[in-house]
XYZ file of C-alpha atoms in Angstrom:
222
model
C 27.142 7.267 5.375
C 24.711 4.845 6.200
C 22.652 7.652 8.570
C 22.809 9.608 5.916
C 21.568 6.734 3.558
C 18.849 5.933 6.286
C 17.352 9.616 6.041
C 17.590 9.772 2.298
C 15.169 6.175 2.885
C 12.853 5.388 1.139
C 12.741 3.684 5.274
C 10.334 2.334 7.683
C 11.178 3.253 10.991
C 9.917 1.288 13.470
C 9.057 1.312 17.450
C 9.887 -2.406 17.498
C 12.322 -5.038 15.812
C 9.998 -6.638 13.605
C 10.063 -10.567 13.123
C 12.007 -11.798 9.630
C 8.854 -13.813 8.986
C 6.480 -10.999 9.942
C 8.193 -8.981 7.738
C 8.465 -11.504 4.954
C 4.618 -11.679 5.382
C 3.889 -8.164 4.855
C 6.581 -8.000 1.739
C 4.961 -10.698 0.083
C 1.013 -8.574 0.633
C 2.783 -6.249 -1.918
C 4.901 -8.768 -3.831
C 3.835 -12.234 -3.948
C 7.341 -13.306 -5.139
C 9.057 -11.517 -2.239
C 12.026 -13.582 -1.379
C 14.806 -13.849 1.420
C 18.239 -13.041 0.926
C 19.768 -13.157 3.988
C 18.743 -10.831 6.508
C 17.642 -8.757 3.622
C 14.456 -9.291 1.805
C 14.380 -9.034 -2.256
C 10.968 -7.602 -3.513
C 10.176 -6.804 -7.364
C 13.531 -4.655 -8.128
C 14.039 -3.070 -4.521
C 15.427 -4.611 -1.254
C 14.337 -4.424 1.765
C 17.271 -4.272 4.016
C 17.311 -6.329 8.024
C 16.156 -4.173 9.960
C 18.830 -2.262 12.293
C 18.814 -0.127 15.488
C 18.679 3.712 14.506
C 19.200 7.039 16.581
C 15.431 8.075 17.447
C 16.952 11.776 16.000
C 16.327 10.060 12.537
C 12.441 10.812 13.724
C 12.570 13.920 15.145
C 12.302 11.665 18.482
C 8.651 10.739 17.665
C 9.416 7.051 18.460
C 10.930 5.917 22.149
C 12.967 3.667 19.869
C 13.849 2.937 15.858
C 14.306 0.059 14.189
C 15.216 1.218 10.563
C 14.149 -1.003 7.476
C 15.875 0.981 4.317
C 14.461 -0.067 1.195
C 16.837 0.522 -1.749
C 16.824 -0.010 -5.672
C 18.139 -2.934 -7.132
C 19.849 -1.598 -10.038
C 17.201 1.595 -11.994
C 15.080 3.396 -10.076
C 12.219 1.632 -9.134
C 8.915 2.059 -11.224
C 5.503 3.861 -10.018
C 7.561 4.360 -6.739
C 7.214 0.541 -5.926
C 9.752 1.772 -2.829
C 8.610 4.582 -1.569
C 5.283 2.371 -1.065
C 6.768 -0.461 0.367
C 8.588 1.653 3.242
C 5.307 3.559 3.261
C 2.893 0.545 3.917
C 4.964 -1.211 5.763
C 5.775 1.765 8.663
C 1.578 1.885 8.512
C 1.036 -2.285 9.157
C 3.659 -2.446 11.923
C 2.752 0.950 13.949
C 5.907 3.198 12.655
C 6.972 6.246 10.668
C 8.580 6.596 6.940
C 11.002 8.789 6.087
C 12.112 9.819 2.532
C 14.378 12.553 1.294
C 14.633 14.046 5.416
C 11.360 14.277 5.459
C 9.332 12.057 8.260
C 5.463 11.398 7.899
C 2.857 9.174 9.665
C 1.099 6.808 6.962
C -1.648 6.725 9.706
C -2.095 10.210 9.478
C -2.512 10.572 5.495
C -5.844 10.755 4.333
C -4.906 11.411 0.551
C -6.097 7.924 -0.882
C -8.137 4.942 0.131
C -8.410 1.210 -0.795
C -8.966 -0.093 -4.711
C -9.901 -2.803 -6.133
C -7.614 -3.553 -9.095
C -9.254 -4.909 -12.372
C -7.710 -6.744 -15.092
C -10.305 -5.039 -17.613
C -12.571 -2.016 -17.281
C -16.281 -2.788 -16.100
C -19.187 -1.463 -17.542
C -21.214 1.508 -15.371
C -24.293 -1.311 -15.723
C -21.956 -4.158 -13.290
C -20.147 -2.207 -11.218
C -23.549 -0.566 -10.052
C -24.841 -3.482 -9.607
C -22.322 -4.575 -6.711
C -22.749 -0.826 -4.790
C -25.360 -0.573 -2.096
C -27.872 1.827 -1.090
C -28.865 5.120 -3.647
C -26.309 5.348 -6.402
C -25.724 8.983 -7.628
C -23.935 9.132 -11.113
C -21.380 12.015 -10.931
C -20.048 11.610 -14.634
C -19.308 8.563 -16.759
C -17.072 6.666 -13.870
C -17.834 8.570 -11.014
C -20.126 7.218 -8.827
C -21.474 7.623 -4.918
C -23.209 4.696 -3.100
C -24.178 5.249 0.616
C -21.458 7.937 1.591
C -18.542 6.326 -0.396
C -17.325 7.610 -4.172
C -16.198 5.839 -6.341
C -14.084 6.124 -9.328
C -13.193 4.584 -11.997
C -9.769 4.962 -13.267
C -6.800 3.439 -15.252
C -3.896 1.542 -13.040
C -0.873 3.687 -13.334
C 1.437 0.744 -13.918
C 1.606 -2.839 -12.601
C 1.962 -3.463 -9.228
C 3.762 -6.442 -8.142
C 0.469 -7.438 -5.687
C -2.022 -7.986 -8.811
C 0.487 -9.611 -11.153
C -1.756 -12.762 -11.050
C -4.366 -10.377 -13.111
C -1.820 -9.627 -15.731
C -1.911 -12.544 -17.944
C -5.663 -12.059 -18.207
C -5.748 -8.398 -18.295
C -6.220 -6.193 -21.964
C -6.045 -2.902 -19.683
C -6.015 -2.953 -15.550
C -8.179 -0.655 -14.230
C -8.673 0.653 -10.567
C -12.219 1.199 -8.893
C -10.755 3.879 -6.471
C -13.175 4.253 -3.146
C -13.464 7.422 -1.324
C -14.809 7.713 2.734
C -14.358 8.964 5.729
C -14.575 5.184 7.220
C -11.910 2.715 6.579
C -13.775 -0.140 7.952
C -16.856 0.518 5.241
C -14.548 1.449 2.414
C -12.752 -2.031 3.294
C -15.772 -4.102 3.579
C -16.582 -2.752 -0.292
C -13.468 -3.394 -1.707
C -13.897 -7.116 -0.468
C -16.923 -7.492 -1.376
C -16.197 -5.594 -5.475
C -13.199 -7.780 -5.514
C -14.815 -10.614 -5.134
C -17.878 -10.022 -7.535
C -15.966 -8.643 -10.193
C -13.061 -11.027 -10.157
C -9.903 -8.491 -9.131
C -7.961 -7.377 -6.236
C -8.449 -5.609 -3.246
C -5.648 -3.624 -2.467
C -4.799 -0.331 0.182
C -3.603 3.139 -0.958
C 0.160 1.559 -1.374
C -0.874 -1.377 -3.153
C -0.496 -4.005 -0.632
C -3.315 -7.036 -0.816
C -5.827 -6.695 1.972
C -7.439 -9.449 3.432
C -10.253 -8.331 5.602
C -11.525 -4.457 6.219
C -9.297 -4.115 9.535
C -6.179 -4.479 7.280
C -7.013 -0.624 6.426
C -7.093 0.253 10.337
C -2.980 1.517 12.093
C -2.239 -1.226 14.708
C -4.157 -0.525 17.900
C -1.072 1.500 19.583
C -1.125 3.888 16.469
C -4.927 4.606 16.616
């Protein structure tokens, strides 16, 4: 039962046993109000289960070793797959693999999304040009490319736990979604909008970043 529960995930396997604290750390990037509970660790309405040695079959053998973190629903099904991201992000920060439903996949690998900077209210085309470098080519009303990075402007499906210190602020949070073929860049611009236009920075699964590396896999993975 409990491989079975393991491959069903959401779960971040891992090549090493990460730290409580470390992984407290990282939980908290998504959820500020990530607590302990044990070995477990309690985040929005999932839990993030201690970590525990798995069978490297539960990876197809793509890790030397597995150390399985199985994040599971505290009561409903969480919202906006708050789960799924949390196994997600955390397999990318700490150099592993996430499985869901049998199915194994290498966050480091997935190009399908980049960083955002979460709002709490929709800017106007006139300021958030105003923070974008270089030539700025207006695609359409929110669409927008400044030296080799798009950049769209879009409503925040839902409310993730990392910006709820926007909510009490916010009439309608709003995502300035950047596009690139360099992390590093596409980090350094989320900082920097963040910071000018008083919101979030944030990475594809909607963990806080802190500094444009935080969108790089851990050296071993890259």
């Amino acid at each position: 039962m409990a491989k079975r529960r393991l491959r069903t995930g959401p779960t971040a396997a891992l090549p090493v046993k990460p730290d409580q604290s470390e992984l407290l750390r990282l939980v908290r990037l998504a959820d500020p109000a990530a607590r302990e509970d044990g070995g477990d660790i309690v985040a929005a309405d999932v839990r993030v289960q201690a970590p525990v040695e798995a069978e490297t079959d539960l990876v197809g053998g793509e890790l030397e070793q597995v150390w399985a973190c199985r994040v599971a629903a505290e009561g409903p099904l969480p919202f906006d797959y708050f789960d799924r991201f949390l196994a997600e992000g955390l397999a990318f920060r700490l150099g592993g693999l996430a499985v869901c439903r049998g199915e194994v996949s290498d966050p480091a690998d997935d190009d399908r999304g980049g960083p955002a900077v979460v709002l709490p209210a929709r800017p106007s085309a006139e300021e958030l040009v105003a923070h974008l470098e270089g030539e700025v080519e207006e695609e359409d009303e929110f669409v927008f490319t400044a030296g080799g990075v798009r950049v769209l402007v879009v409503p925040q499906k839902g409310q993730p736990p990392a910006v709820a210190e926007l909510l009490p602020f916010a009439t309608e949070l709003t995502a300035v979604e950047l596009r690139g073929d360099d992390p590093v860049k596409l980090g350094t611009l989320a900082l920097a909008l963040s910071e000018g236009l008083n919101g979030l920075a944030v990475d594809r699964w909607r963990f806080r970043i802190d500094a444009p590396e935080d969108l790089l896999p851990p050296p071993e993975r890259s």
